Coordinates of C-alpha atoms in Angstrom, one line a residue:
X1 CA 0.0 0.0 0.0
X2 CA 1.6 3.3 -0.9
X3 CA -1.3 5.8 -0.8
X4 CA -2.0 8.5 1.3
X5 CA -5.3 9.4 1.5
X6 CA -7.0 12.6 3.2
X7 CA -10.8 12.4 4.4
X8 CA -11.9 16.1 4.9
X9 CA -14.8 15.7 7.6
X10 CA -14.9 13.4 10.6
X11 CA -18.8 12.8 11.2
X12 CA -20.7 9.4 10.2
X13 CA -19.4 10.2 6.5
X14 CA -16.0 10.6 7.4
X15 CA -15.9 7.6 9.9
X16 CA -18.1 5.4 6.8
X17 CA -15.4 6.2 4.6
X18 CA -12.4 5.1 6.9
X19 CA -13.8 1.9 7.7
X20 CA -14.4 1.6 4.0
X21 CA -10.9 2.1 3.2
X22 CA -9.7 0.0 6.2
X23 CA -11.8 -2.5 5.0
X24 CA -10.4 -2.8 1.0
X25 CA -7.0 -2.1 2.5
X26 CA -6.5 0.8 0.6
X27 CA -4.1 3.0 2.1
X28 CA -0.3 3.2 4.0
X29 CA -1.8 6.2 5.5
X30 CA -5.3 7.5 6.6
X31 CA -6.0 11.4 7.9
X32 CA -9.4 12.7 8.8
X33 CA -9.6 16.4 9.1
X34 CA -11.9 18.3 11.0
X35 CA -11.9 21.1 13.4
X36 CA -14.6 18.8 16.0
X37 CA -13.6 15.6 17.4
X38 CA -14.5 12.3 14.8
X39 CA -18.0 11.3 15.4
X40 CA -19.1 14.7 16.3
X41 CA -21.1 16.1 13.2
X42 CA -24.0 18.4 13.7
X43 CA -27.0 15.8 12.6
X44 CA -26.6 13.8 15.8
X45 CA -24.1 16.1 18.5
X46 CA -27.3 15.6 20.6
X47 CA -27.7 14.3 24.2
X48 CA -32.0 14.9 24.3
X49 CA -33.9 11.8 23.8
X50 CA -36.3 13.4 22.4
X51 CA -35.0 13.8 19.1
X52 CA -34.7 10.6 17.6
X53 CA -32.8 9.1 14.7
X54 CA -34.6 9.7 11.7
X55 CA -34.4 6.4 9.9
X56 CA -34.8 3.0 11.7
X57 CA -31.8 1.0 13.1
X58 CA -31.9 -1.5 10.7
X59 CA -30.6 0.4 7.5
X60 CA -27.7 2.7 10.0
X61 CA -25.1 0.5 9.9
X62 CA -21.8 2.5 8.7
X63 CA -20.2 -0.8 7.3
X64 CA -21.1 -2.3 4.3
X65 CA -22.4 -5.8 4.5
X66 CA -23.1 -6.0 7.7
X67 CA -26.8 -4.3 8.3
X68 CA -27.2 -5.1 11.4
X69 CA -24.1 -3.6 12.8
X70 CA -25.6 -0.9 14.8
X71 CA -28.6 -3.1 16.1
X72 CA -25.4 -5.0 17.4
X73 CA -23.4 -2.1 19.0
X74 CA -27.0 -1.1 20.8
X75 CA -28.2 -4.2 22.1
X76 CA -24.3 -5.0 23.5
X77 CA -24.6 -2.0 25.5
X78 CA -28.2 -2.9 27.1
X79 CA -30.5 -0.5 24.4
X80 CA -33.4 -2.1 23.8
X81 CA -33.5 -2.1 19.7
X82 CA -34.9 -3.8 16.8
X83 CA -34.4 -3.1 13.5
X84 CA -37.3 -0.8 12.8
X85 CA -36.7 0.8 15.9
X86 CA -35.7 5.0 15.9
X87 CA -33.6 5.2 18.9
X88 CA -32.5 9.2 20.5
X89 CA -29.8 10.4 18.2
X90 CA -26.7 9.9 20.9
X91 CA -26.6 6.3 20.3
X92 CA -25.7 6.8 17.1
X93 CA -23.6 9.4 17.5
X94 CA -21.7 7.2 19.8
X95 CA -21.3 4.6 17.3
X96 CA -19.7 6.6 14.9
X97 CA -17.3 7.2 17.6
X98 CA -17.0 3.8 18.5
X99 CA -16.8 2.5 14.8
X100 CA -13.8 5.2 13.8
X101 CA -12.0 4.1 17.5
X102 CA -12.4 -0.2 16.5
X103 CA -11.3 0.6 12.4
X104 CA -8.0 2.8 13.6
X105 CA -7.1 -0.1 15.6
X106 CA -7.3 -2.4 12.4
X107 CA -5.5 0.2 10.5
X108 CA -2.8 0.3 12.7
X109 CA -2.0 -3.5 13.3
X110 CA -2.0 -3.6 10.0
X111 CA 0.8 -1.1 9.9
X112 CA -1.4 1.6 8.7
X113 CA -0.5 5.3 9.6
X114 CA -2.3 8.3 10.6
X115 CA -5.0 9.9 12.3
X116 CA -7.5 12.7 13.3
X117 CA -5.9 15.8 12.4
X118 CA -7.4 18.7 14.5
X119 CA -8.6 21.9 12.0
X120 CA -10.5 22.8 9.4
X121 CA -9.7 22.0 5.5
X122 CA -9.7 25.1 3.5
X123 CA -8.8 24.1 -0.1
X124 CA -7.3 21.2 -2.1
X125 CA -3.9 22.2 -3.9
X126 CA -2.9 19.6 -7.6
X127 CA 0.9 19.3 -6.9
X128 CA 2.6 19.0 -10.2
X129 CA 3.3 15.7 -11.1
X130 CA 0.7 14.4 -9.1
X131 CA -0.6 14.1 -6.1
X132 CA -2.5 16.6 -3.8
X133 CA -1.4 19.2 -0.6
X134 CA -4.8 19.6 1.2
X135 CA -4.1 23.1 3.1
X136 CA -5.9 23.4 6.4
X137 CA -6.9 27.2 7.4
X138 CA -4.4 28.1 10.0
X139 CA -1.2 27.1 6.9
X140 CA -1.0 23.4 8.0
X141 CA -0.7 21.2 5.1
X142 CA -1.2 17.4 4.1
X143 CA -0.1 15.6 1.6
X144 CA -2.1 12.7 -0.4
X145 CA -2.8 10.6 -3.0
X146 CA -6.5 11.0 -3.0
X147 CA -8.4 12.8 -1.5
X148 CA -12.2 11.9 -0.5
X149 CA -14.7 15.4 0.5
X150 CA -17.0 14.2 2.9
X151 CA -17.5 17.5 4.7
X152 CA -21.6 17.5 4.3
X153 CA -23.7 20.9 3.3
X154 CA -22.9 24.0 4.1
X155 CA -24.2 27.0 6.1
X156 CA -27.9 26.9 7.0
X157 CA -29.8 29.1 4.4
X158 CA -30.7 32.6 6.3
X159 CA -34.2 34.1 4.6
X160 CA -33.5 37.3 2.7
X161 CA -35.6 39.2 5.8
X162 CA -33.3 38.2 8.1
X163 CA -29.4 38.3 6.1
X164 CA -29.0 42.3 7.4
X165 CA -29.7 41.4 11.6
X166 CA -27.0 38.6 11.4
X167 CA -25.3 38.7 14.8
X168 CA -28.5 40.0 16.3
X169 CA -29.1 39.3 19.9
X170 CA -31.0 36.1 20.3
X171 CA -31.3 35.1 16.4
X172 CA -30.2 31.3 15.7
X173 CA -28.9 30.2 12.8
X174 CA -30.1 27.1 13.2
X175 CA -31.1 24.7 16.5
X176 CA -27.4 23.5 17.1
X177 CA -26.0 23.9 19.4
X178 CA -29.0 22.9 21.3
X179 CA -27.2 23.8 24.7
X180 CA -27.0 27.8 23.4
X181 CA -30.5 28.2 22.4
X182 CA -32.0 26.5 25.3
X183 CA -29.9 28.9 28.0
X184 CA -30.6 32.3 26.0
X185 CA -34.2 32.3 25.9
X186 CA -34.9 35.3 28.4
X187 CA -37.5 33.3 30.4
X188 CA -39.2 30.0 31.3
X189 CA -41.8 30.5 29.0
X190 CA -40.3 32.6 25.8
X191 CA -42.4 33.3 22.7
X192 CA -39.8 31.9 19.7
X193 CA -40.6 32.1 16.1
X194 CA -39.1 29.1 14.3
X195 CA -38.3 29.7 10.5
X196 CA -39.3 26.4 8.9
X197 CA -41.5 22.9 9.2
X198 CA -39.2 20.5 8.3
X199 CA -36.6 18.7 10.0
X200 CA -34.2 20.9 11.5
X201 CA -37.7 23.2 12.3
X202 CA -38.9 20.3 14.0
X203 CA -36.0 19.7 15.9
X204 CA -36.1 23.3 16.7
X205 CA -39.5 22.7 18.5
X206 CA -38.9 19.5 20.3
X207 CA -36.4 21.6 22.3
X208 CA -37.6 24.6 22.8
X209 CA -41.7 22.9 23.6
X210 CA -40.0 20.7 25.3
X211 CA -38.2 22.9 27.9
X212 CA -41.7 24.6 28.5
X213 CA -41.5 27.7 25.6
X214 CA -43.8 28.6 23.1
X215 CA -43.2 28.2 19.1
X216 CA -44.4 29.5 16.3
X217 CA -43.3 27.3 13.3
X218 CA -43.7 28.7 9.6
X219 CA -42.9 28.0 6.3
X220 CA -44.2 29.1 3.0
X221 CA -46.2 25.8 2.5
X222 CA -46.7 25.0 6.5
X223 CA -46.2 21.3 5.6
X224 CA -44.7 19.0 7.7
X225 CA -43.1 15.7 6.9
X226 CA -45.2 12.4 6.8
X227 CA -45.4 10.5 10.0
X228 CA -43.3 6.4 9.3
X229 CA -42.8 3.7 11.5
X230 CA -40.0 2.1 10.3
X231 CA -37.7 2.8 7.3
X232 CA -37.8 0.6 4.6
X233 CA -35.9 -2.0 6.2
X234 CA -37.9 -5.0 4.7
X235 CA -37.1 -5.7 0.9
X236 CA -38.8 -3.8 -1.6
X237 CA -39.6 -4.2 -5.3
X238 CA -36.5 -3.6 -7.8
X239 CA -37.6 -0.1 -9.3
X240 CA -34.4 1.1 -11.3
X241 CA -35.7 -0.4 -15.0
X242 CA -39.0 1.3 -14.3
X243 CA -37.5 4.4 -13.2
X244 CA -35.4 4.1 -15.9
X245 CA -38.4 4.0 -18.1
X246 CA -39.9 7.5 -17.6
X247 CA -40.3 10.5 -19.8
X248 CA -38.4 12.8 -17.3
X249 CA -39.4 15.7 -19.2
X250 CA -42.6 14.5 -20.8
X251 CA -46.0 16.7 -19.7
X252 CA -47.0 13.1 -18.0
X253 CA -43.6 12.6 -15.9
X254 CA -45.4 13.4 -12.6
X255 CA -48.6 10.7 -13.7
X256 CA -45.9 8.1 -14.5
X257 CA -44.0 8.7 -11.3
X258 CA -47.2 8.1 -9.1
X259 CA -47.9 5.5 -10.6
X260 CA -45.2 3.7 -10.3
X261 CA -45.2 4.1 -6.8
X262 CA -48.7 3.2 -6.4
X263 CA -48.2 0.1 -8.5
X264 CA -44.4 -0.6 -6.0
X265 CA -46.1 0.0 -2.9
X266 CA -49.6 -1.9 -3.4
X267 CA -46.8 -4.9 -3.9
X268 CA -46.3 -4.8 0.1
X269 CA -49.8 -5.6 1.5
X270 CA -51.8 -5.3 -2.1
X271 CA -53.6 -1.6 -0.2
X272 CA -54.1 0.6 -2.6
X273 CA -51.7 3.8 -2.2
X274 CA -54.4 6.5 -1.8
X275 CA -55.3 4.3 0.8
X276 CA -51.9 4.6 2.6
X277 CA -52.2 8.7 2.2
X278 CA -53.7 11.3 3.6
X279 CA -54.6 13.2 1.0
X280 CA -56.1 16.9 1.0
X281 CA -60.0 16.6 2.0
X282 CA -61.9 17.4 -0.6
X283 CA -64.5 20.7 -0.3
X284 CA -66.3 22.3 -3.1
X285 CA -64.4 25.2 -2.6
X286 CA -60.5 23.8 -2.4
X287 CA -58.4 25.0 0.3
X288 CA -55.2 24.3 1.8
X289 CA -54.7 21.2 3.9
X290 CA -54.8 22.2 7.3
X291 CA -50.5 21.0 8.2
X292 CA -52.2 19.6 12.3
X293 CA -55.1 17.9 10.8
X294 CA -53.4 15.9 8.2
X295 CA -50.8 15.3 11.1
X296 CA -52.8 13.6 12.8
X297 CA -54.6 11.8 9.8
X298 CA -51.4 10.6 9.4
X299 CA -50.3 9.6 13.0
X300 CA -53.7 7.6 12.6
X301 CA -52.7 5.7 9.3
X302 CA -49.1 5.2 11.1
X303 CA -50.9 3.7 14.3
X304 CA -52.8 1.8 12.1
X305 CA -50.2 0.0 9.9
X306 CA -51.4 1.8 7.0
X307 CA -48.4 3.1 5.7
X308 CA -47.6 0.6 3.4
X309 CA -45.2 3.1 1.3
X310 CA -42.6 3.1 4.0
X311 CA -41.2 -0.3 3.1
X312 CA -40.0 0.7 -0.4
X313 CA -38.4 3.8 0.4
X314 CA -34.7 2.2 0.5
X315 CA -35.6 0.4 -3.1
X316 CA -37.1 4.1 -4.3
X317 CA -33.3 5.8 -3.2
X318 CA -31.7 3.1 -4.8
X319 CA -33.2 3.4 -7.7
X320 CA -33.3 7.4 -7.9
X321 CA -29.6 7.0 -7.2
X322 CA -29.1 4.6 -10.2
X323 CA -30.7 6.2 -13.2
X324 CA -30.5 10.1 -12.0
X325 CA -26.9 10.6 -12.2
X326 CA -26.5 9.5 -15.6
X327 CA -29.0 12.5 -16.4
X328 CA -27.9 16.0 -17.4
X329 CA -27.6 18.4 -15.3
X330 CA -30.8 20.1 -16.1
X331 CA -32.7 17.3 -16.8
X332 CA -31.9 15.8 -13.5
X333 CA -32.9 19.6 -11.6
X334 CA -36.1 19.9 -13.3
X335 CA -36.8 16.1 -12.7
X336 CA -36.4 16.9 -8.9
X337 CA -37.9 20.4 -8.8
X338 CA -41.5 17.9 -10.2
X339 CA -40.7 15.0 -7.8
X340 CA -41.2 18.0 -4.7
X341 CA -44.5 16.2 -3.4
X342 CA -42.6 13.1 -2.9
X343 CA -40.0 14.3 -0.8
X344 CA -42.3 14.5 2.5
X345 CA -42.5 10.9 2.3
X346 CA -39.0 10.0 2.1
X347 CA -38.2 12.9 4.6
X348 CA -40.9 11.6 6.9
X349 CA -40.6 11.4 10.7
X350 CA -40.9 8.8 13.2
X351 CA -44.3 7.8 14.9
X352 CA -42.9 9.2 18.2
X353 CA -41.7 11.9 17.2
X354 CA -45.3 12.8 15.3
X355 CA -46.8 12.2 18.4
X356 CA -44.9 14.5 20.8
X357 CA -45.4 17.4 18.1
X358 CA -49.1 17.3 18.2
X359 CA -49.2 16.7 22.1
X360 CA -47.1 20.6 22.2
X361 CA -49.8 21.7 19.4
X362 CA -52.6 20.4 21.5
X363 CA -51.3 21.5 24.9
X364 CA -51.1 25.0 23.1
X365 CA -47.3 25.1 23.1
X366 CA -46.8 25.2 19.3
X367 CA -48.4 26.6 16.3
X368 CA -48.2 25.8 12.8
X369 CA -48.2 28.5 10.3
X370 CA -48.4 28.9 6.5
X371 CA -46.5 31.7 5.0
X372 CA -43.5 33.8 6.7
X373 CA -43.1 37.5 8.1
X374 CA -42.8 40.0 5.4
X375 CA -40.7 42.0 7.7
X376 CA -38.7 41.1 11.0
X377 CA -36.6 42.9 12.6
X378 CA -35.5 43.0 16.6
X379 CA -36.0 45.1 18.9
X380 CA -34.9 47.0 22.1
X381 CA -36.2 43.8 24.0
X382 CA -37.9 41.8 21.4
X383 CA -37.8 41.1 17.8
X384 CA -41.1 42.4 15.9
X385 CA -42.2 40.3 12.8
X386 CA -44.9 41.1 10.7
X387 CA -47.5 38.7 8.9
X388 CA -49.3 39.7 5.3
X389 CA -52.5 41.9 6.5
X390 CA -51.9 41.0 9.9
X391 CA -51.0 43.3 12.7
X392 CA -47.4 42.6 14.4
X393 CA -46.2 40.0 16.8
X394 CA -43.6 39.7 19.2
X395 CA -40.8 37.1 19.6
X396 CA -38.3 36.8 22.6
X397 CA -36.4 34.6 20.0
X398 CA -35.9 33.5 16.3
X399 CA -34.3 30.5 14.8
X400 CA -33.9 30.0 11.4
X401 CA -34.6 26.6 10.2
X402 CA -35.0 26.4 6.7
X403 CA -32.3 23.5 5.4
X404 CA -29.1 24.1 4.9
X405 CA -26.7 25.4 1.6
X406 CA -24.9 23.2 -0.9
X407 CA -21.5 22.2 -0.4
X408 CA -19.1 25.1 -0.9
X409 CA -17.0 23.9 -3.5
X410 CA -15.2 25.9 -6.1
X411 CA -11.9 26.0 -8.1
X412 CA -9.5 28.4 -9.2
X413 CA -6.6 27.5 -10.7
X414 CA -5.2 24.5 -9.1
X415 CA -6.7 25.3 -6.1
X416 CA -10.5 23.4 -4.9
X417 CA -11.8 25.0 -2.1
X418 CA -13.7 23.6 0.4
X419 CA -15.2 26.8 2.0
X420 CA -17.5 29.7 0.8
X421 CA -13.8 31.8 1.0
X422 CA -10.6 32.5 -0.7
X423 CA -12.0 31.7 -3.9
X424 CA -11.6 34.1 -6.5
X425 CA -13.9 32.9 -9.4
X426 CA -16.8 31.9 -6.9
X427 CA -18.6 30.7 -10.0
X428 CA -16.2 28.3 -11.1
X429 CA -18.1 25.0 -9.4
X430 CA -16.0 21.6 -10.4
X431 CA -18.0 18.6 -12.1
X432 CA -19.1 15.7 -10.5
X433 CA -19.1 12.6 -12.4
X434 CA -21.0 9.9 -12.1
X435 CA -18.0 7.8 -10.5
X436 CA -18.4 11.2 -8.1
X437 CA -15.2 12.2 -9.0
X438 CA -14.2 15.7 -9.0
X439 CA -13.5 17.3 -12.5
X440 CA -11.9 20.8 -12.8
X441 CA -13.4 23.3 -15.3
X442 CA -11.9 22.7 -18.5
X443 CA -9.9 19.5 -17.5
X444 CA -10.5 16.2 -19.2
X445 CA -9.2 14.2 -16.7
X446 CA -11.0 13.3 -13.2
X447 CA -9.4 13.7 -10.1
X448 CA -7.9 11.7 -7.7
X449 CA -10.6 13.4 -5.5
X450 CA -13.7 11.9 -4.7
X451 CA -16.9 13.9 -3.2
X452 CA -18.8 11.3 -0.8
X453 CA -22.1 11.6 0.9
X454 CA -24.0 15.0 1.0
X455 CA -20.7 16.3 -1.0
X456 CA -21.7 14.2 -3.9
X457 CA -25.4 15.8 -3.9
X458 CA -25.1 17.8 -7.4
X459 CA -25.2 14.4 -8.8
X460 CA -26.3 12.1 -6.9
X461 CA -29.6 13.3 -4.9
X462 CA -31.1 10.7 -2.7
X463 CA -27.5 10.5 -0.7
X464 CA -28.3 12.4 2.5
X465 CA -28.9 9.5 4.8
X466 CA -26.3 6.6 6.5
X467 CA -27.9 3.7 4.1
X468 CA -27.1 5.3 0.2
X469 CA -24.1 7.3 2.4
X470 CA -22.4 4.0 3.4
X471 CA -23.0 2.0 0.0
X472 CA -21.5 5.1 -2.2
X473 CA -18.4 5.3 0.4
X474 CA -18.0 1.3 0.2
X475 CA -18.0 2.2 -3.6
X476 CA -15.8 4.3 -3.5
X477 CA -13.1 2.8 -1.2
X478 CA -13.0 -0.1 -3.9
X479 CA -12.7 2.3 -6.8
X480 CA -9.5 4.2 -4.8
X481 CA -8.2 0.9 -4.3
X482 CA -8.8 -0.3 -8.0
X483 CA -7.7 3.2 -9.7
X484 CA -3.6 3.4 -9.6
X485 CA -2.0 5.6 -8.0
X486 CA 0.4 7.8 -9.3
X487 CA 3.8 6.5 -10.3
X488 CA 5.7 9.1 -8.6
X489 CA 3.4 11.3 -6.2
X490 CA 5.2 14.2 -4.8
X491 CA 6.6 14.0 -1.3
X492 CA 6.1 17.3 0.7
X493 CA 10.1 18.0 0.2
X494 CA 9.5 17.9 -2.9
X495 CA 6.8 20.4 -3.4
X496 CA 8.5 22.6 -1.4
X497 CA 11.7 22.2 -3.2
X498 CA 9.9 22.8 -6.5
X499 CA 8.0 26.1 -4.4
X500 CA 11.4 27.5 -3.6
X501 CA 12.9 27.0 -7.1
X502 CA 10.0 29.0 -8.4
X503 CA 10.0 31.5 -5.6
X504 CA 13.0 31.5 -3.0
X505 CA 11.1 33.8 -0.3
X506 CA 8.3 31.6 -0.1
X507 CA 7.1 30.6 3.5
X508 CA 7.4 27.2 3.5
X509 CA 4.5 25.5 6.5
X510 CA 5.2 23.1 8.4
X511 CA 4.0 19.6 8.5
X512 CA 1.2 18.7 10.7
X513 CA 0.9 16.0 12.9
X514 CA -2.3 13.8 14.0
X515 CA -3.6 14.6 17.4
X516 CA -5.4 12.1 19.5
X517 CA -8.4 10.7 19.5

């Protein structure tokens, strides 16, 4: 083994991919960079039980092949568990932990070298004649053969009305860390507005209802996810030549797409799918769906076993993750922008987690709203927000919630960078191919660099969740392995030999070194 390999983000990406390449033996040397210790990544740096993994135990296991890996790791350490169970987040979040701890073991009786390197990657440097320098913020530098990006999004998305009070007293850019926006609320019973209905929004208001405050959560649409009890892990129908199939920009692509679901997911019990739905109630007048009513239609189909369309969610991802990145790039947009209604469902929430929403609705400690201020701004005490033809409310608090940014990847020159700065052409974004390897602008040749996970999600959509996650970094361990190296990859002596040759007065950094775990 003579590579060197950099993975730029520790969380259950990061950790996926190193057990990966421990696994396929793919690498003399292994360094995970991230500023937070490995295993810490914002989707599950939780200790409240109340929020809950969103996909069941059964499809979280972070090694490839073995599926029941964390159902293992839980029930070893007295969790009660089953495969369809969704357990509080810090179980998992303890696994990765465990997971990267057991693999650096392996890698190092197997005379592997390496480790977590403590910063934050800031861009990717091609040395001539091969090879890569990834360049960590504060100067430090690594050298490697290849490269793998699995950093995740980037910053949560700030709504337009918001961008100019950034730094405002008590706005949250999102609900992590939870500790922060649980201790600044002025009061035992603070009035927050929550920017968003979906999953981070809802994470937002398990915390905050939960320590006793009162939420307001809005969106433009005011929907909420669908309510699941388990996630797909029971064998669904094969989906990918039927998928394949479609007219993905034919006037009848959204039809077709319903009805192939309808047709995959009557296969489970032989229920009908607008039978596994709750669909908007039909008036003669039509109106919006009411977001608490059809929650609770839904906890009521859930309770029921009447969602039948759960169990070929995993076959629907692998299928969407098939045939969509061979599309073009606009096809494959547009063909997501008209799959939107679908999303809820494969977004949808746990059963528990349904329930403890509408028990804060019904005990008056949450509202749902459709549509967002048209103004908000704070205050000398609190921040003022003002509804379309409505008079103005007050919030002790706002957290924005609203998803969160692509990766902020762009190139100039030889140079990738890995965060929104330093980047001179900021619209120069690098391809993605579908081996989701990074192409420069104007290059023919791929890099050595691969974008895993959430990095990857230009191409390949349905890849922000630990089941596609861990397949695509198992892929992509074996391709590493399979791909050559370079013949004669630079040493870090020799790029700096070549730097001063160019340019005598150049600083020259020096190396870093892995810290501990």
């Amino acid at each position: 083994m003579r590579r060197r390999v950099v993975i730029v983000g520790g969380g259950a990406t990061g950790v996926a991919a190193f057990a990966a390449l421990v696994r396929h033996r793919v690498a003399a040397r292994v360094d995970i960079v991230d500023p937070l210790p490995v295993g810490s990544g914002r989707a599950f740096a939780t200790t409240r039980p109340a929020l809950l993994c969103n996909t069941s135990v059964g499809i979280m296991s972070l090694v490839a092949g073995a599926p029941d890996d964390f159902l293992d790791h839980l029930l070893a350490r007295g969790v009660p568990a089953d495969r369809d169970a969704f357990v509080p987040r810090f179980h998992f979040s303890r696994y990765v932990r465990d997971r990267y701890l057991a693999y650096r073991v392996l890698h190092r009786r197997g005379g592997g070298a390496g480790g977590h390197v403590r910063g934050r990657a800031s861009f990717v440097r091609r040395v001539p004649g091969g090879g890569y320098e990834v360049v960590l913020d504060d100067g430090r530098r690594l050298d490697a053969t290849d490269v793998l990006l699995c950093q995740g999004y980037g910053d949560p998305v700030v709504p337009g009305t918001l961008r100019p009070h950034l730094g405002a007293d008590r706005l949250f850019i999102g609900p992590c860390p939870e500790g922060a926006l649980l201790t600044a609320m002025p009061g035992p019973a603070s009035r927050v507005l929550v920017l968003g209905t979906r999953l981070s929004a809802i994470d937002a208001g398990l915390l905050l209802c939960g320590a006793g405050h009162r939420v307001v959560m809005a969106s433009p649409s005011g929907e909420l996810p669908a309510v699941r009890t388990r996630t797909g892990s029971r064998p669904g129908p094969p989906l990918t030549p039927d998928l394949a199939a479609l007219d993905f920009s034919g006037p009848r692509f959204e039809r077709q797409l319903v009805a192939l679901v309808a047709r995959a997911a009557s296969t489970v019990s032989g229920r009908r799918l607008r039978d596994q739905v709750a669909t908007p109630v039909r008036v003669p007048v039509p109106v919006p769906d009411d977001p608490v009513e059809r929650l609770r239609r839904e906890i009521r189909l859930a309770e029921e076993g009447r969602t039948d369309w759960q169990d070929i969610l995993c076959a629907t991802v692998d299928a969407a993750n098939q045939v969509l990145p061979a599309l073009d790039a606009p096809t494959r947009a547009a063909a997501l922008r008209r799959c939107a209604p679908l999303l809820r469902y494969l977004g949808a929430i746990p059963l528990g987690t349904a329930r403890t929403l509408l028990r804060h609705v019904e005990a008056g400690r949450l509202t749902i709203r459709r549509g967002v201020p048209v103004e908000i701004a704070p205050g000398p005490r609190r921040w003022r927000a003002v509804w379309s033809g409505e008079a103005a409310e007050r919030y002790d608090a706002v957290v924005t919630a609203a998803g969160y940014g692509d990766p902020p990847l762009h190139v100039s020159g030889d140079h990738l960078h890995l965060t929104g700065a330093g980047c001179r052409h900021p619209g120069a974004a690098p391809g993605i191919g579908e081996d989701v390897r990074v192409r420069f602008p104007g290059s023919p040749v791929p890099e050595r660099i691969w974008a895993v996970g959430v990095t990857s999600s230009s191409r390949v959509p349905s890849i922000n969740a630990v089941y596609p996650m861990v397949q695509q970094a198992d892929a992509v361990a074996r391709a590493c392995r399979d791909h050559p190296a370079p013949e004669a990859a630079p040493t870090r002596r020799a790029a700096s030999c070549a730097a001063r040759a160019k340019a005598p007065t150049a600083p020259v950094s020096s190396p870093v070194r892995p810290t501990g775990p």
